mmCIF file with all atom_site columns, C-alpha atoms in Angstrom:
data_model
loop_
_atom_site.group_PDB
_atom_site.id
_atom_site.type_symbol
_atom_site.label_atom_id
_atom_site.label_alt_id
_atom_site.label_comp_id
_atom_site.label_asym_id
_atom_site.label_entity_id
_atom_site.label_seq_id
_atom_site.pdbx_PDB_ins_code
_atom_site.Cartn_x
_atom_site.Cartn_y
_atom_site.Cartn_z
_atom_site.occupancy
_atom_site.B_iso_or_equiv
_atom_site.pdbx_formal_charge
_atom_site.auth_seq_id
_atom_site.auth_comp_id
_atom_site.auth_asym_id
_atom_site.auth_atom_id
_atom_site.pdbx_PDB_model_num
ATOM 1  C CA . UNK A 1 1  ? 0.000  0.000   0.000   1.00 74.00 ? 1  UNK A CA 1
ATOM 2  C CA . UNK A 1 2  ? 2.908  2.342   0.813   1.00 80.00 ? 2  UNK A CA 1
ATOM 3  C CA . UNK A 1 3  ? 4.553  1.814   -2.580  1.00 81.00 ? 3  UNK A CA 1
ATOM 4  C CA . UNK A 1 4  ? 1.257  2.240   -4.438  1.00 79.00 ? 4  UNK A CA 1
ATOM 5  C CA . UNK A 1 5  ? 0.705  5.488   -2.567  1.00 85.00 ? 5  UNK A CA 1
ATOM 6  C CA . UNK A 1 6  ? 4.065  6.662   -3.951  1.00 84.00 ? 6  UNK A CA 1
ATOM 7  C CA . UNK A 1 7  ? 3.302  5.741   -7.555  1.00 87.00 ? 7  UNK A CA 1
ATOM 8  C CA . UNK A 1 8  ? 4.765  2.213   -7.684  1.00 86.00 ? 8  UNK A CA 1
ATOM 9  C CA . UNK A 1 9  ? 2.253  -0.059  -9.392  1.00 87.00 ? 9  UNK A CA 1
ATOM 10 C CA . UNK A 1 10 ? 3.319  -3.736  -9.734  1.00 89.00 ? 10 UNK A CA 1
ATOM 11 C CA . UNK A 1 11 ? 2.691  -5.526  -13.037 1.00 90.00 ? 11 UNK A CA 1
ATOM 12 C CA . UNK A 1 12 ? 1.217  -8.463  -11.085 1.00 88.00 ? 12 UNK A CA 1
ATOM 13 C CA . UNK A 1 13 ? -1.522 -8.461  -8.476  1.00 90.00 ? 13 UNK A CA 1
ATOM 14 C CA . UNK A 1 14 ? -0.034 -7.922  -5.007  1.00 87.00 ? 14 UNK A CA 1
ATOM 15 C CA . UNK A 1 15 ? -2.086 -7.751  -1.812  1.00 88.00 ? 15 UNK A CA 1
ATOM 16 C CA . UNK A 1 16 ? -1.875 -4.294  -0.250  1.00 80.00 ? 16 UNK A CA 1
ATOM 17 C CA . UNK A 1 17 ? -0.697 -5.907  2.992   1.00 86.00 ? 17 UNK A CA 1
ATOM 18 C CA . UNK A 1 18 ? 2.230  -7.784  1.368   1.00 87.00 ? 18 UNK A CA 1
ATOM 19 C CA . UNK A 1 19 ? 5.638  -6.838  2.715   1.00 89.00 ? 19 UNK A CA 1
ATOM 20 C CA . UNK A 1 20 ? 8.163  -6.125  -0.022  1.00 88.00 ? 20 UNK A CA 1
ATOM 21 C CA . UNK A 1 21 ? 11.450 -4.424  -0.708  1.00 89.00 ? 21 UNK A CA 1
ATOM 22 C CA . UNK A 1 22 ? 11.643 -1.958  -3.619  1.00 90.00 ? 22 UNK A CA 1
ATOM 23 C CA . UNK A 1 23 ? 14.874 -2.223  -5.627  1.00 91.00 ? 23 UNK A CA 1
ATOM 24 C CA . UNK A 1 24 ? 16.351 -0.388  -8.587  1.00 91.00 ? 24 UNK A CA 1
ATOM 25 C CA . UNK A 1 25 ? 18.856 -2.528  -10.500 1.00 90.00 ? 25 UNK A CA 1
ATOM 26 C CA . UNK A 1 26 ? 21.009 -1.699  -13.483 1.00 90.00 ? 26 UNK A CA 1
ATOM 27 C CA . UNK A 1 27 ? 19.563 -3.109  -16.693 1.00 88.00 ? 27 UNK A CA 1
ATOM 28 C CA . UNK A 1 28 ? 21.333 -3.376  -20.031 1.00 91.00 ? 28 UNK A CA 1
ATOM 29 C CA . UNK A 1 29 ? 20.097 0.018   -21.196 1.00 95.00 ? 29 UNK A CA 1
ATOM 30 C CA . UNK A 1 30 ? 17.791 1.315   -18.493 1.00 95.00 ? 30 UNK A CA 1
ATOM 31 C CA . UNK A 1 31 ? 17.165 0.790   -14.783 1.00 93.00 ? 31 UNK A CA 1
ATOM 32 C CA . UNK A 1 32 ? 14.954 -2.143  -13.756 1.00 91.00 ? 32 UNK A CA 1
ATOM 33 C CA . UNK A 1 33 ? 12.506 -1.770  -10.887 1.00 90.00 ? 33 UNK A CA 1
ATOM 34 C CA . UNK A 1 34 ? 11.797 -4.847  -8.771  1.00 91.00 ? 34 UNK A CA 1
ATOM 35 C CA . UNK A 1 35 ? 9.833  -5.814  -5.693  1.00 91.00 ? 35 UNK A CA 1
ATOM 36 C CA . UNK A 1 36 ? 11.420 -8.464  -3.498  1.00 92.00 ? 36 UNK A CA 1
ATOM 37 C CA . UNK A 1 37 ? 9.081  -10.519 -1.349  1.00 91.00 ? 37 UNK A CA 1
ATOM 38 C CA . UNK A 1 38 ? 9.662  -13.083 1.422   1.00 91.00 ? 38 UNK A CA 1
ATOM 39 C CA . UNK A 1 39 ? 11.515 -15.651 -0.723  1.00 88.00 ? 39 UNK A CA 1
ATOM 40 C CA . UNK A 1 40 ? 13.878 -12.947 -1.991  1.00 89.00 ? 40 UNK A CA 1
ATOM 41 C CA . UNK A 1 41 ? 14.549 -11.991 1.624   1.00 90.00 ? 41 UNK A CA 1
ATOM 42 C CA . UNK A 1 42 ? 15.251 -15.630 2.539   1.00 90.00 ? 42 UNK A CA 1
ATOM 43 C CA . UNK A 1 43 ? 17.752 -15.964 -0.322  1.00 89.00 ? 43 UNK A CA 1
ATOM 44 C CA . UNK A 1 44 ? 19.446 -12.709 0.692   1.00 89.00 ? 44 UNK A CA 1
ATOM 45 C CA . UNK A 1 45 ? 19.883 -13.958 4.262   1.00 89.00 ? 45 UNK A CA 1
ATOM 46 C CA . UNK A 1 46 ? 22.260 -16.605 2.878   1.00 87.00 ? 46 UNK A CA 1
ATOM 47 C CA . UNK A 1 47 ? 24.168 -14.023 0.832   1.00 90.00 ? 47 UNK A CA 1
ATOM 48 C CA . UNK A 1 48 ? 23.147 -10.374 1.354   1.00 88.00 ? 48 UNK A CA 1
ATOM 49 C CA . UNK A 1 49 ? 24.155 -9.190  -2.123  1.00 91.00 ? 49 UNK A CA 1
ATOM 50 C CA . UNK A 1 50 ? 21.102 -8.247  -4.172  1.00 90.00 ? 50 UNK A CA 1
ATOM 51 C CA . UNK A 1 51 ? 22.769 -9.427  -7.383  1.00 89.00 ? 51 UNK A CA 1
ATOM 52 C CA . UNK A 1 52 ? 23.232 -12.916 -5.867  1.00 92.00 ? 52 UNK A CA 1
ATOM 53 C CA . UNK A 1 53 ? 19.583 -13.168 -4.840  1.00 90.00 ? 53 UNK A CA 1
ATOM 54 C CA . UNK A 1 54 ? 18.491 -11.901 -8.266  1.00 90.00 ? 54 UNK A CA 1
ATOM 55 C CA . UNK A 1 55 ? 20.695 -14.486 -10.000 1.00 92.00 ? 55 UNK A CA 1
ATOM 56 C CA . UNK A 1 56 ? 19.130 -17.265 -7.902  1.00 92.00 ? 56 UNK A CA 1
ATOM 57 C CA . UNK A 1 57 ? 15.657 -15.983 -8.785  1.00 90.00 ? 57 UNK A CA 1
ATOM 58 C CA . UNK A 1 58 ? 16.434 -15.729 -12.506 1.00 91.00 ? 58 UNK A CA 1
ATOM 59 C CA . UNK A 1 59 ? 17.973 -19.225 -12.519 1.00 95.00 ? 59 UNK A CA 1
ATOM 60 C CA . UNK A 1 60 ? 14.855 -20.624 -10.844 1.00 94.00 ? 60 UNK A CA 1
ATOM 61 C CA . UNK A 1 61 ? 12.666 -18.952 -13.485 1.00 94.00 ? 61 UNK A CA 1
ATOM 62 C CA . UNK A 1 62 ? 14.821 -20.396 -16.298 1.00 96.00 ? 62 UNK A CA 1
ATOM 63 C CA . UNK A 1 63 ? 14.579 -23.897 -14.769 1.00 97.00 ? 63 UNK A CA 1
ATOM 64 C CA . UNK A 1 64 ? 10.807 -23.560 -14.405 1.00 95.00 ? 64 UNK A CA 1
ATOM 65 C CA . UNK A 1 65 ? 10.498 -22.441 -18.041 1.00 95.00 ? 65 UNK A CA 1
ATOM 66 C CA . UNK A 1 66 ? 12.711 -25.300 -19.269 1.00 95.00 ? 66 UNK A CA 1
ATOM 67 C CA . UNK A 1 67 ? 10.675 -27.845 -17.311 1.00 92.00 ? 67 UNK A CA 1
ATOM 68 C CA . UNK A 1 68 ? 7.428  -26.440 -18.717 1.00 91.00 ? 68 UNK A CA 1
ATOM 69 C CA . UNK A 1 69 ? 8.765  -26.627 -22.276 1.00 90.00 ? 69 UNK A CA 1
ATOM 70 C CA . UNK A 1 70 ? 10.056 -30.192 -21.819 1.00 88.00 ? 70 UNK A CA 1
ATOM 71 C CA . UNK A 1 71 ? 6.614  -31.337 -20.596 1.00 81.00 ? 71 UNK A CA 1
ATOM 72 C CA . UNK A 1 72 ? 4.936  -30.311 -23.855 1.00 72.00 ? 72 UNK A CA 1
#
């Protein structure tokens, strides 16, 4: 709710009570804006670098996509 009040509108549905961390990361050409939720926090407890947690997230998404494609 706080982020929405300040003009941050997620591209997915997020409950207004969800706790998140707003991050601005360097993209190839422009900044990327991300919300990190509980799982992102858990990953960052192991290694506090945001880039590490983002790499783990992106790897998990690539694995999920590959598994979905191999099931078709």
